[in-house]
Amino acid sequence: MAKKSKIVKEQRRRVIVERYAARRAELKALMADAAASTEEKESARAELARQPRDASATRLRNRDAVDGRPRGYIGKAGISRVRFREMAHRGELPGIRKASW
């Protein structure tokens, strides 16, 4: 089980990323635009730098939906490898069976 503070911090980051996503996309498109002037590009870069650090989507961390474990995340299931194995053993994941031979 991850610390509650880490889980809450990650949820807060997701909200911040969502809030700034549209504006960040506009600024990045302006910076990549070949027709934009140097001053426009520089002001876009400065505004992007002024945004909160947590507004960047690369700061998000995938966590287990059940207990918040940050490592061993399986994207298709949305849970960690440890939880995946436990749920597979109990037959709680449709279409997943424990291999035996």
JSON list of C-alpha atoms in Angstrom, two decimals:
[
{"chain": "A", "resi": 1, "resn": "MET", "atom": "CA", "xyz": [0.00, 0.00, 0.00]},
{"chain": "A", "resi": 2, "resn": "ALA", "atom": "CA", "xyz": [1.42, 3.35, -1.02]},
{"chain": "A", "resi": 3, "resn": "LYS", "atom": "CA", "xyz": [1.39, 6.29, 1.34]},
{"chain": "A", "resi": 4, "resn": "LYS", "atom": "CA", "xyz": [-1.90, 8.19, 1.24]},
{"chain": "A", "resi": 5, "resn": "SER", "atom": "CA", "xyz": [0.01, 11.44, 0.67]},
{"chain": "A", "resi": 6, "resn": "LYS", "atom": "CA", "xyz": [1.61, 10.07, -2.51]},
{"chain": "A", "resi": 7, "resn": "ILE", "atom": "CA", "xyz": [-1.75, 8.90, -3.85]},
{"chain": "A", "resi": 8, "resn": "VAL", "atom": "CA", "xyz": [-3.35, 12.28, -3.12]},
{"chain": "A", "resi": 9, "resn": "LYS", "atom": "CA", "xyz": [-0.39, 14.13, -4.66]},
{"chain": "A", "resi": 10, "resn": "GLU", "atom": "CA", "xyz": [-0.74, 12.08, -7.85]},
{"chain": "A", "resi": 11, "resn": "GLN", "atom": "CA", "xyz": [-4.47, 12.83, -8.04]},
{"chain": "A", "resi": 12, "resn": "ARG", "atom": "CA", "xyz": [-3.75, 16.54, -7.62]},
{"chain": "A", "resi": 13, "resn": "ARG", "atom": "CA", "xyz": [-1.15, 16.38, -10.40]},
{"chain": "A", "resi": 14, "resn": "ARG", "atom": "CA", "xyz": [-3.68, 14.77, -12.75]},
{"chain": "A", "resi": 15, "resn": "VAL", "atom": "CA", "xyz": [-6.11, 17.64, -12.14]},
{"chain": "A", "resi": 16, "resn": "ILE", "atom": "CA", "xyz": [-3.38, 20.24, -12.79]},
{"chain": "A", "resi": 17, "resn": "VAL", "atom": "CA", "xyz": [-2.26, 18.49, -16.00]},
{"chain": "A", "resi": 18, "resn": "GLU", "atom": "CA", "xyz": [-5.85, 18.43, -17.25]},
{"chain": "A", "resi": 19, "resn": "ARG", "atom": "CA", "xyz": [-6.35, 22.10, -16.41]},
{"chain": "A", "resi": 20, "resn": "TYR", "atom": "CA", "xyz": [-3.28, 23.27, -18.35]},
{"chain": "A", "resi": 21, "resn": "ALA", "atom": "CA", "xyz": [-3.31, 20.72, -21.19]},
{"chain": "A", "resi": 22, "resn": "ALA", "atom": "CA", "xyz": [-5.07, 22.88, -23.79]},
{"chain": "A", "resi": 23, "resn": "ARG", "atom": "CA", "xyz": [-2.91, 25.96, -23.17]},
{"chain": "A", "resi": 24, "resn": "ARG", "atom": "CA", "xyz": [0.30, 23.90, -23.17]},
{"chain": "A", "resi": 25, "resn": "ALA", "atom": "CA", "xyz": [-0.69, 22.39, -26.52]},
{"chain": "A", "resi": 26, "resn": "GLU", "atom": "CA", "xyz": [-1.31, 25.87, -27.97]},
{"chain": "A", "resi": 27, "resn": "LEU", "atom": "CA", "xyz": [2.05, 27.16, -26.76]},
{"chain": "A", "resi": 28, "resn": "LYS", "atom": "CA", "xyz": [3.94, 24.12, -28.06]},
{"chain": "A", "resi": 29, "resn": "ALA", "atom": "CA", "xyz": [2.23, 24.42, -31.44]},
{"chain": "A", "resi": 30, "resn": "LEU", "atom": "CA", "xyz": [3.19, 28.10, -31.58]},
{"chain": "A", "resi": 31, "resn": "MET", "atom": "CA", "xyz": [6.80, 27.28, -30.76]},
{"chain": "A", "resi": 32, "resn": "ALA", "atom": "CA", "xyz": [6.90, 24.63, -33.52]},
{"chain": "A", "resi": 33, "resn": "ASP", "atom": "CA", "xyz": [5.22, 26.91, -36.09]},
{"chain": "A", "resi": 34, "resn": "ALA", "atom": "CA", "xyz": [7.70, 27.98, -38.75]},
{"chain": "A", "resi": 35, "resn": "ALA", "atom": "CA", "xyz": [5.60, 31.02, -39.69]},
{"chain": "A", "resi": 36, "resn": "ALA", "atom": "CA", "xyz": [5.68, 32.48, -36.17]},
{"chain": "A", "resi": 37, "resn": "SER", "atom": "CA", "xyz": [8.10, 35.29, -35.43]},
{"chain": "A", "resi": 38, "resn": "THR", "atom": "CA", "xyz": [11.01, 34.93, -33.05]},
{"chain": "A", "resi": 39, "resn": "GLU", "atom": "CA", "xyz": [9.35, 37.22, -30.50]},
{"chain": "A", "resi": 40, "resn": "GLU", "atom": "CA", "xyz": [6.16, 35.14, -30.51]},
{"chain": "A", "resi": 41, "resn": "LYS", "atom": "CA", "xyz": [8.14, 31.95, -30.03]},
{"chain": "A", "resi": 42, "resn": "GLU", "atom": "CA", "xyz": [10.14, 33.49, -27.21]},
{"chain": "A", "resi": 43, "resn": "SER", "atom": "CA", "xyz": [7.03, 34.75, -25.41]},
{"chain": "A", "resi": 44, "resn": "ALA", "atom": "CA", "xyz": [5.41, 31.30, -25.80]},
{"chain": "A", "resi": 45, "resn": "ARG", "atom": "CA", "xyz": [8.51, 29.65, -24.34]},
{"chain": "A", "resi": 46, "resn": "ALA", "atom": "CA", "xyz": [8.52, 32.10, -21.43]},
{"chain": "A", "resi": 47, "resn": "GLU", "atom": "CA", "xyz": [4.83, 31.51, -20.70]},
{"chain": "A", "resi": 48, "resn": "LEU", "atom": "CA", "xyz": [5.38, 27.76, -20.82]},
{"chain": "A", "resi": 49, "resn": "ALA", "atom": "CA", "xyz": [8.22, 28.14, -18.33]},
{"chain": "A", "resi": 50, "resn": "ARG", "atom": "CA", "xyz": [5.99, 30.18, -15.99]},
{"chain": "A", "resi": 51, "resn": "GLN", "atom": "CA", "xyz": [3.39, 27.42, -15.79]},
{"chain": "A", "resi": 52, "resn": "PRO", "atom": "CA", "xyz": [3.47, 25.12, -12.76]},
{"chain": "A", "resi": 53, "resn": "ARG", "atom": "CA", "xyz": [5.96, 22.30, -12.97]},
{"chain": "A", "resi": 54, "resn": "ASP", "atom": "CA", "xyz": [3.22, 19.75, -12.29]},
{"chain": "A", "resi": 55, "resn": "ALA", "atom": "CA", "xyz": [1.33, 20.93, -15.39]},
{"chain": "A", "resi": 56, "resn": "SER", "atom": "CA", "xyz": [3.57, 18.74, -17.54]},
{"chain": "A", "resi": 57, "resn": "ALA", "atom": "CA", "xyz": [2.10, 15.32, -18.34]},
{"chain": "A", "resi": 58, "resn": "THR", "atom": "CA", "xyz": [5.51, 13.68, -18.01]},
{"chain": "A", "resi": 59, "resn": "ARG", "atom": "CA", "xyz": [5.34, 14.17, -14.24]},
{"chain": "A", "resi": 60, "resn": "LEU", "atom": "CA", "xyz": [2.40, 11.78, -13.95]},
{"chain": "A", "resi": 61, "resn": "ARG", "atom": "CA", "xyz": [3.07, 8.32, -12.58]},
{"chain": "A", "resi": 62, "resn": "ASN", "atom": "CA", "xyz": [0.85, 5.32, -13.31]},
{"chain": "A", "resi": 63, "resn": "ARG", "atom": "CA", "xyz": [-0.32, 3.74, -10.06]},
{"chain": "A", "resi": 64, "resn": "ASP", "atom": "CA", "xyz": [-2.27, 0.65, -9.07]},
{"chain": "A", "resi": 65, "resn": "ALA", "atom": "CA", "xyz": [-5.97, 1.53, -8.93]},
{"chain": "A", "resi": 66, "resn": "VAL", "atom": "CA", "xyz": [-6.50, -0.52, -5.78]},
{"chain": "A", "resi": 67, "resn": "ASP", "atom": "CA", "xyz": [-3.60, 0.31, -3.48]},
{"chain": "A", "resi": 68, "resn": "GLY", "atom": "CA", "xyz": [-1.54, 2.96, -5.31]},
{"chain": "A", "resi": 69, "resn": "ARG", "atom": "CA", "xyz": [1.61, 0.89, -5.89]},
{"chain": "A", "resi": 70, "resn": "PRO", "atom": "CA", "xyz": [3.81, 2.86, -8.34]},
{"chain": "A", "resi": 71, "resn": "ARG", "atom": "CA", "xyz": [6.01, 0.03, -9.65]},
{"chain": "A", "resi": 72, "resn": "GLY", "atom": "CA", "xyz": [5.13, -2.91, -11.85]},
{"chain": "A", "resi": 73, "resn": "TYR", "atom": "CA", "xyz": [2.08, -1.24, -13.38]},
{"chain": "A", "resi": 74, "resn": "ILE", "atom": "CA", "xyz": [0.20, -3.26, -16.03]},
{"chain": "A", "resi": 75, "resn": "GLY", "atom": "CA", "xyz": [-1.56, -0.78, -18.28]},
{"chain": "A", "resi": 76, "resn": "LYS", "atom": "CA", "xyz": [-4.23, -3.06, -19.74]},
{"chain": "A", "resi": 77, "resn": "ALA", "atom": "CA", "xyz": [-5.48, -4.02, -16.29]},
{"chain": "A", "resi": 78, "resn": "GLY", "atom": "CA", "xyz": [-4.71, -0.73, -14.50]},
{"chain": "A", "resi": 79, "resn": "ILE", "atom": "CA", "xyz": [-3.18, -2.59, -11.57]},
{"chain": "A", "resi": 80, "resn": "SER", "atom": "CA", "xyz": [0.28, -3.66, -10.42]},
{"chain": "A", "resi": 81, "resn": "ARG", "atom": "CA", "xyz": [1.87, -7.01, -11.18]},
{"chain": "A", "resi": 82, "resn": "VAL", "atom": "CA", "xyz": [1.41, -8.14, -7.57]},
{"chain": "A", "resi": 83, "resn": "ARG", "atom": "CA", "xyz": [-2.32, -7.36, -7.56]},
{"chain": "A", "resi": 84, "resn": "PHE", "atom": "CA", "xyz": [-2.67, -8.84, -11.07]},
{"chain": "A", "resi": 85, "resn": "ARG", "atom": "CA", "xyz": [-1.23, -12.14, -9.89]},
{"chain": "A", "resi": 86, "resn": "GLU", "atom": "CA", "xyz": [-3.45, -12.25, -6.80]},
{"chain": "A", "resi": 87, "resn": "MET", "atom": "CA", "xyz": [-6.59, -11.46, -8.79]},
{"chain": "A", "resi": 88, "resn": "ALA", "atom": "CA", "xyz": [-5.67, -13.98, -11.51]},
{"chain": "A", "resi": 89, "resn": "HIS", "atom": "CA", "xyz": [-5.25, -16.72, -8.90]},
{"chain": "A", "resi": 90, "resn": "ARG", "atom": "CA", "xyz": [-8.68, -15.94, -7.46]},
{"chain": "A", "resi": 91, "resn": "GLY", "atom": "CA", "xyz": [-10.25, -15.86, -10.94]},
{"chain": "A", "resi": 92, "resn": "GLU", "atom": "CA", "xyz": [-11.30, -12.20, -10.68]},
{"chain": "A", "resi": 93, "resn": "LEU", "atom": "CA", "xyz": [-9.86, -11.20, -14.06]},
{"chain": "A", "resi": 94, "resn": "PRO", "atom": "CA", "xyz": [-11.97, -12.33, -17.02]},
{"chain": "A", "resi": 95, "resn": "GLY", "atom": "CA", "xyz": [-10.01, -14.23, -19.65]},
{"chain": "A", "resi": 96, "resn": "ILE", "atom": "CA", "xyz": [-6.93, -14.70, -17.44]},
{"chain": "A", "resi": 97, "resn": "ARG", "atom": "CA", "xyz": [-5.98, -18.14, -16.16]},
{"chain": "A", "resi": 98, "resn": "LYS", "atom": "CA", "xyz": [-3.01, -19.42, -14.21]},
{"chain": "A", "resi": 99, "resn": "ALA", "atom": "CA", "xyz": [-0.85, -21.53, -16.50]},
{"chain": "A", "resi": 100, "resn": "SER", "atom": "CA", "xyz": [-0.12, -25.08, -15.39]},
{"chain": "A", "resi": 101, "resn": "TRP", "atom": "CA", "xyz": [1.45, -27.97, -17.25]}
]
